[in-house]
Amino acid sequence: MAAVPVYVYSPEYVALCDSLCKVPKRASMVHSLIEAYALLDQMKIVKPKVASMEEMASFHTDAYLQHLQKVSEEGDDDHPESVEYGLGYDCPATEGIFEYAAAVGGATITAAQCLLDGKCKVAINWPGGWHHAKKDEASGFCYLNDAVLGILRLRQKFDRVLYIDLDLHHGDGVEDAFSFTSKVMTVSLHKFSPGFFPGTGDVTDIGLGKGRYYSVNVPIQDGIQDERYYQICETVLKEVYAVFNPDAVVLQLGADTIAGDPMCSFNMTPEGVGKCLNYVLQWQLATLVLGGGGYNLANTARCWTYLTGVILGRTLSSEIPDHEFFTEYGPDYVLEITPSCRPDRNEPQRIQEIINSIKALCPGRCVTCTDVQASYSYEPDQWHYFKQFCEPGVNSPRKVCTYQEVMEYFHVVAVLWQVSFST
């Protein structure tokens, strides 16, 4: 029975999620399509609990939670202190928003607890995945960071948790929450472009303190399609898995990367995201699956239904079954999504440079003279200083060491010689 995935659901929960003004009725559309494909029969449905104030305060500040509760009760979107807490244009303080946030947070905690209790290997909360919220402010449509709450719950049992974010936007809130620890590694593949929200997540953003090198960011440009995206994802995750050796995984699968999304950025299909999901599932670790962005509601429902089929090992019929929201899937009424003609702006050379940088920056990875040559620009007569460290002695065996050890030495040398990173 442990192999049967857990699907967190209740009618009350979906109704609350439908009230989010940025994605109205999305939760119902996703659930109804999953139900129409008869996938519920193959999962264990678990009713979510509502997160308590104490559970939410395991990450968020008391002051923020109390303010969110206050404006939620009053439906006050013009409270003078709301700007301080990130409430406003992107995150309006509508009536009942606190109850919604507590419901989503509680659902993700419920899914994580099922993994802790050994009830399943995979637990799904599609209405979750709100990855931008900070400890003391709302951000980017996110009022509560349920992904962080889920990771914290998993950490009660699992020593090392890997967070993988495949949303169009950088998972900044989750990265910030764990930027100082080596126990949670965050990996985010996202659009990185001037003026694009949230503006963070360059390849050089790698964490801080004990968490240095435990944040991995893969900046991607517009137009990327399934094949290249999967190649990047597989290469990065293979490296991360080898060096971090996670005990559990949290996977955020925002559908705003899919062709037809109003964000008009990536050019993906559910099949491409499904290949990435399958790569993670083959690790056979405790895996918490969350939703996230996705603003073409029909395509988001298509995507997450398809991914539910991937988790179950089911091939779904192309024709959308008749159900409550059937008319939303016209004019073709099929599950598949066709990529647009948008050009891919990702240059192969730049993608390779990013991957090389990530490989070198993975924590504890052994690097050699060749790795350092790929990371630095230098004059030919300066190379012997680097070589003395990596290969002491002309005929001696190659010396290997961690990237951190190399950097402690080379940053000093780089300053002396005014050497700069080539990337």
XYZ file of C-alpha atoms in Angstrom:
423
model
C 0.000 0.000 0.000
C 2.957 2.364 0.559
C 3.468 2.559 -3.217
C 0.071 4.228 -3.748
C 0.528 8.023 -3.998
C -1.295 10.287 -1.571
C -3.503 12.972 -3.124
C -4.426 15.765 -0.708
C -8.008 16.854 -1.324
C -11.303 17.890 0.161
C -14.192 19.861 -1.396
C -13.729 22.583 1.216
C -10.021 22.881 0.449
C -10.574 23.215 -3.303
C -13.307 25.802 -2.741
C -10.927 27.922 -0.665
C -8.195 27.653 -3.313
C -10.677 28.673 -6.022
C -11.092 31.992 -4.234
C -7.538 33.154 -5.049
C -8.153 36.054 -7.412
C -5.068 35.423 -9.558
C -6.179 31.876 -10.473
C -9.967 31.714 -9.939
C -11.464 28.219 -10.195
C -8.072 26.744 -11.122
C -8.076 24.234 -8.270
C -11.502 22.937 -9.317
C -10.457 22.659 -12.952
C -7.357 20.635 -12.029
C -9.208 18.317 -9.673
C -12.144 17.806 -12.048
C -9.884 16.808 -14.936
C -7.918 14.393 -12.740
C -11.240 12.918 -11.631
C -12.530 12.751 -15.223
C -9.535 10.623 -16.198
C -10.410 8.221 -13.336
C -7.055 8.790 -11.628
C -8.485 9.283 -8.139
C -9.207 5.555 -7.868
C -5.467 4.849 -8.013
C -4.487 7.225 -5.224
C -5.111 7.475 -1.520
C -7.164 10.635 -0.940
C -6.218 12.382 2.297
C -8.201 15.280 3.725
C -5.909 18.219 4.544
C -5.734 19.800 7.947
C -5.566 23.553 8.360
C -2.179 24.842 9.496
C -2.149 26.158 13.041
C -0.637 29.531 13.916
C 2.217 27.664 15.598
C 2.922 25.613 12.460
C 2.912 28.696 10.238
C 5.168 30.487 12.725
C 7.809 27.777 12.263
C 8.853 29.996 9.332
C 6.770 33.188 9.213
C 7.021 35.918 11.842
C 4.267 36.405 14.388
C 3.880 40.040 13.345
C 3.266 39.113 9.700
C 0.807 36.341 10.518
C -1.126 38.542 12.942
C -1.361 41.349 10.397
C -2.468 38.955 7.645
C -5.147 37.566 9.950
C -6.331 41.043 10.888
C -6.723 42.382 7.338
C -8.274 39.089 6.253
C -10.992 39.378 8.876
C -11.697 42.991 7.974
C -11.219 42.665 4.209
C -9.038 45.774 4.497
C -6.879 46.206 1.377
C -5.928 49.771 2.355
C -4.395 49.214 5.791
C -1.448 51.622 6.176
C 0.874 48.894 7.472
C 0.113 46.414 4.661
C 2.825 47.727 2.345
C 5.409 46.819 4.980
C 4.218 43.213 4.752
C 4.140 43.010 0.956
C 0.354 43.214 0.734
C -1.022 45.241 -2.139
C -1.008 44.973 -5.922
C 0.433 41.460 -6.364
C -0.975 40.211 -3.077
C -4.228 42.025 -2.282
C -5.487 41.692 1.272
C -8.918 40.330 0.425
C -11.396 39.006 2.950
C -10.634 35.398 3.899
C -7.072 35.404 2.543
C -5.685 34.204 5.886
C -7.970 31.164 5.837
C -6.805 30.403 2.292
C -3.147 30.679 3.279
C -3.621 28.457 6.331
C -5.450 25.893 4.199
C -2.678 25.681 1.581
C 0.027 25.572 4.236
C -1.840 22.878 6.113
C -2.341 20.807 2.973
C 1.375 20.773 2.206
C 2.181 19.913 5.834
C -0.406 17.100 5.619
C 1.258 15.729 2.483
C 4.694 15.928 4.114
C 3.402 14.144 7.224
C 2.143 11.278 5.067
C 5.705 10.851 3.793
C 7.063 10.987 7.338
C 4.590 8.311 8.441
C 5.542 6.024 5.548
C 2.025 6.076 4.096
C 3.386 6.694 0.602
C 6.476 7.440 -1.458
C 4.828 10.326 -3.333
C 2.408 12.885 -1.892
C 0.670 15.459 -4.125
C -0.721 18.902 -3.315
C -1.356 20.633 -6.649
C -2.797 23.850 -5.125
C 0.478 24.307 -3.180
C 3.905 25.461 -4.319
C 3.715 29.178 -3.453
C 7.446 29.727 -3.363
C 7.913 33.534 -3.232
C 6.585 34.376 0.234
C 9.233 35.515 2.724
C 9.136 35.037 6.464
C 7.719 38.520 7.041
C 6.067 39.466 3.760
C 3.855 38.291 0.939
C 5.312 38.332 -2.563
C 4.369 37.386 -6.109
C 0.817 36.112 -5.397
C 2.221 34.109 -2.435
C 0.937 34.809 1.074
C 2.385 31.787 2.849
C 5.401 29.741 1.790
C 3.894 26.274 2.008
C 6.970 24.769 0.318
C 9.149 25.934 3.214
C 6.630 24.586 5.740
C 6.662 21.225 3.935
C 10.453 21.080 3.959
C 10.573 21.917 7.661
C 8.136 19.086 8.383
C 10.192 16.632 6.286
C 13.318 17.667 8.178
C 11.809 16.155 11.323
C 12.709 12.760 9.858
C 14.901 13.269 6.792
C 18.366 14.694 7.351
C 18.934 16.076 3.847
C 16.060 17.481 1.787
C 16.457 18.508 -1.857
C 14.120 21.224 -3.168
C 13.710 21.322 -6.958
C 11.834 24.245 -8.490
C 10.759 24.004 -12.150
C 8.496 27.051 -12.116
C 9.068 29.839 -14.647
C 10.047 32.145 -11.785
C 12.996 31.800 -9.437
C 12.094 30.068 -6.168
C 13.516 32.954 -4.170
C 11.473 32.538 -1.000
C 12.523 28.927 -0.500
C 16.142 29.658 -1.368
C 16.248 32.568 1.094
C 14.740 30.432 3.853
C 17.508 27.846 3.616
C 20.408 29.889 2.242
C 22.457 29.439 5.429
C 22.112 25.657 5.853
C 23.744 22.643 4.225
C 20.837 20.379 5.204
C 18.478 21.703 2.512
C 19.754 22.111 -1.028
C 17.702 24.230 -3.423
C 17.799 23.891 -7.213
C 15.854 26.327 -9.385
C 15.513 26.375 -13.184
C 13.866 29.628 -14.198
C 13.731 32.609 -16.503
C 16.398 35.160 -15.638
C 16.143 38.416 -17.545
C 16.369 42.140 -16.705
C 13.087 43.349 -15.241
C 11.599 39.868 -14.870
C 10.237 39.009 -11.419
C 11.757 38.417 -8.906
C 15.084 39.476 -10.440
C 17.175 36.959 -8.497
C 18.598 33.543 -9.282
C 21.713 34.105 -11.340
C 24.188 31.228 -11.534
C 26.428 33.118 -9.102
C 23.765 33.026 -6.343
C 25.043 30.016 -4.400
C 24.027 30.435 -0.756
C 25.686 31.909 2.323
C 27.683 30.763 5.333
C 27.285 27.038 5.936
C 24.824 27.023 3.044
C 27.364 28.324 0.543
C 27.281 26.102 -2.581
C 23.929 24.589 -1.472
C 21.845 26.922 -3.657
C 21.921 26.030 -7.351
C 20.429 28.403 -9.900
C 19.986 27.752 -13.611
C 19.129 31.005 -15.440
C 17.295 30.358 -18.722
C 16.119 32.660 -21.508
C 12.835 32.746 -23.431
C 11.689 30.117 -25.896
C 13.263 26.987 -24.452
C 11.545 23.742 -25.490
C 11.302 20.254 -24.032
C 14.463 18.596 -25.325
C 16.960 21.257 -24.307
C 15.192 21.895 -20.983
C 15.328 18.222 -20.093
C 19.000 17.968 -21.038
C 19.803 20.863 -18.698
C 17.607 19.495 -15.917
C 19.020 15.980 -16.111
C 22.627 17.169 -16.208
C 22.193 19.459 -13.195
C 20.155 17.004 -11.119
C 22.586 14.170 -11.818
C 25.411 16.280 -10.401
C 23.346 17.495 -7.437
C 22.145 14.009 -6.534
C 25.693 12.649 -6.599
C 27.140 15.287 -4.273
C 24.176 15.925 -1.940
C 22.721 12.407 -1.622
C 19.244 13.583 -0.520
C 16.941 11.607 1.756
C 13.763 13.311 0.490
C 12.680 15.625 -2.328
C 10.238 18.502 -2.650
C 9.368 19.158 -6.288
C 7.642 22.393 -7.350
C 6.112 22.046 -10.829
C 4.705 25.428 -11.738
C 2.928 25.292 -15.117
C 3.765 28.830 -16.244
C 6.599 27.310 -18.294
C 4.034 25.722 -20.624
C 3.342 27.083 -24.127
C 0.250 29.272 -24.143
C 0.775 30.705 -20.659
C 0.133 34.475 -20.440
C 3.741 34.894 -19.264
C 4.763 34.191 -22.893
C 8.248 33.041 -21.940
C 9.147 29.351 -22.127
C 7.781 27.032 -24.812
C 7.395 23.778 -22.927
C 4.800 20.989 -23.002
C 3.680 18.676 -20.197
C 5.710 15.879 -21.816
C 8.947 17.777 -21.221
C 8.113 18.489 -17.581
C 7.017 14.853 -17.240
C 10.472 13.641 -18.294
C 12.024 15.781 -15.554
C 9.504 14.415 -13.048
C 10.272 10.847 -14.088
C 13.993 11.473 -13.621
C 13.370 12.486 -10.006
C 10.936 9.636 -9.352
C 13.493 7.022 -10.433
C 15.514 7.940 -7.322
C 12.671 6.294 -5.354
C 12.905 8.779 -2.503
C 10.113 10.262 -0.417
C 8.818 12.955 -2.796
C 6.461 15.850 -2.107
C 4.931 17.186 -5.344
C 3.559 20.726 -5.437
C 2.036 23.003 -8.060
C 2.878 26.695 -8.343
C 2.397 29.168 -11.178
C 0.214 28.533 -14.205
C -2.089 31.251 -15.501
C -3.592 29.604 -18.568
C -6.045 27.661 -16.435
C -6.942 24.975 -18.981
C -3.300 24.300 -19.844
C -2.370 24.161 -16.170
C -5.085 21.550 -15.608
C -3.831 19.639 -18.660
C -0.275 19.754 -17.355
C -0.920 18.659 -13.775
C -3.335 15.945 -14.881
C -0.717 14.615 -17.289
C 1.901 14.709 -14.497
C -0.457 12.845 -12.166
C -0.622 10.185 -14.877
C 3.199 10.125 -14.978
C 3.334 9.534 -11.221
C 0.834 6.676 -11.595
C 2.520 5.227 -14.685
C -0.633 5.828 -16.703
C -0.873 6.824 -20.353
C -3.879 9.101 -20.698
C -6.263 9.333 -23.620
C -5.775 12.309 -25.924
C -9.464 13.224 -25.858
C -10.551 15.291 -22.865
C -13.307 13.340 -21.051
C -16.678 14.984 -20.587
C -16.855 16.757 -17.219
C -17.880 20.020 -15.553
C -15.276 22.193 -17.270
C -15.212 20.409 -20.645
C -15.985 23.555 -22.639
C -12.827 25.249 -21.319
C -10.689 22.928 -23.452
C -11.936 24.018 -26.864
C -11.542 24.248 -29.725
C -9.538 21.001 -29.945
C -10.586 19.301 -26.654
C -7.342 17.317 -26.405
C -4.866 16.821 -23.582
C -1.780 17.645 -25.639
C -0.351 21.167 -25.855
C 1.423 22.271 -29.026
C 4.504 24.515 -28.719
C 4.358 27.897 -30.417
C 6.768 29.213 -33.059
C 8.593 31.346 -30.500
C 12.376 31.226 -31.104
C 14.680 29.687 -28.498
C 16.906 32.472 -27.144
C 19.227 30.079 -25.281
C 22.607 29.887 -26.973
C 24.205 26.411 -26.596
C 27.571 27.934 -25.624
C 26.028 29.987 -22.817
C 24.052 26.988 -21.533
C 27.255 24.942 -21.440
C 29.043 27.707 -19.524
C 26.240 27.735 -16.948
C 26.359 23.955 -16.572
C 30.150 24.001 -16.208
C 29.882 26.638 -13.492
C 27.250 24.631 -11.625
C 29.326 21.468 -11.812
C 32.312 23.279 -10.356
C 30.242 24.924 -7.618
C 28.503 21.779 -6.337
C 29.452 21.278 -2.658
C 32.215 18.795 -1.945
C 32.857 18.076 -5.603
C 36.473 17.209 -6.394
C 37.944 19.501 -9.018
C 41.152 19.440 -10.981
C 43.402 21.774 -12.861
C 41.123 21.483 -15.901
C 38.073 22.661 -13.928
C 39.896 25.773 -12.767
C 41.042 26.601 -16.290
C 37.372 26.543 -17.341
C 36.384 28.920 -14.518
C 39.012 31.649 -14.780
C 40.499 34.047 -17.315
C 44.234 34.538 -16.946
C 47.398 35.392 -18.810
C 49.549 32.445 -19.978
C 52.459 33.409 -17.715
C 50.151 33.333 -14.659
C 49.086 29.714 -15.096
C 52.061 28.243 -13.251
C 50.710 29.703 -9.983
C 47.473 27.785 -10.436
C 49.290 24.670 -11.591
C 51.432 24.622 -8.459
C 48.261 24.217 -6.423
C 46.467 21.669 -8.587
C 49.504 19.776 -9.863
C 52.491 20.357 -7.585
C 55.573 19.175 -9.445
C 55.865 18.632 -13.164
C 55.703 14.855 -13.028
C 53.581 14.416 -9.899
C 50.117 12.796 -9.951
C 47.217 15.207 -10.409
C 46.029 16.640 -7.109
C 42.261 16.854 -6.517
C 40.442 18.853 -3.867
C 37.046 20.375 -3.213
C 35.966 23.502 -4.998
C 35.812 25.322 -1.672
C 39.489 24.524 -1.006
C 40.459 25.690 -4.466
C 38.579 28.957 -4.028
C 40.239 29.749 -0.700
C 43.560 29.702 -2.499
C 42.615 31.083 -5.894
C 40.623 34.079 -4.718
C 43.798 35.292 -3.021
C 45.828 34.653 -6.158
C 43.105 36.220 -8.288
C 43.295 39.445 -6.284
C 47.081 39.563 -6.512
C 47.033 39.012 -10.257
C 43.744 40.840 -10.866
C 42.330 37.691 -12.461
C 38.614 37.724 -13.210
C 35.942 35.034 -13.584
C 35.326 34.326 -17.236
C 31.608 33.869 -16.554
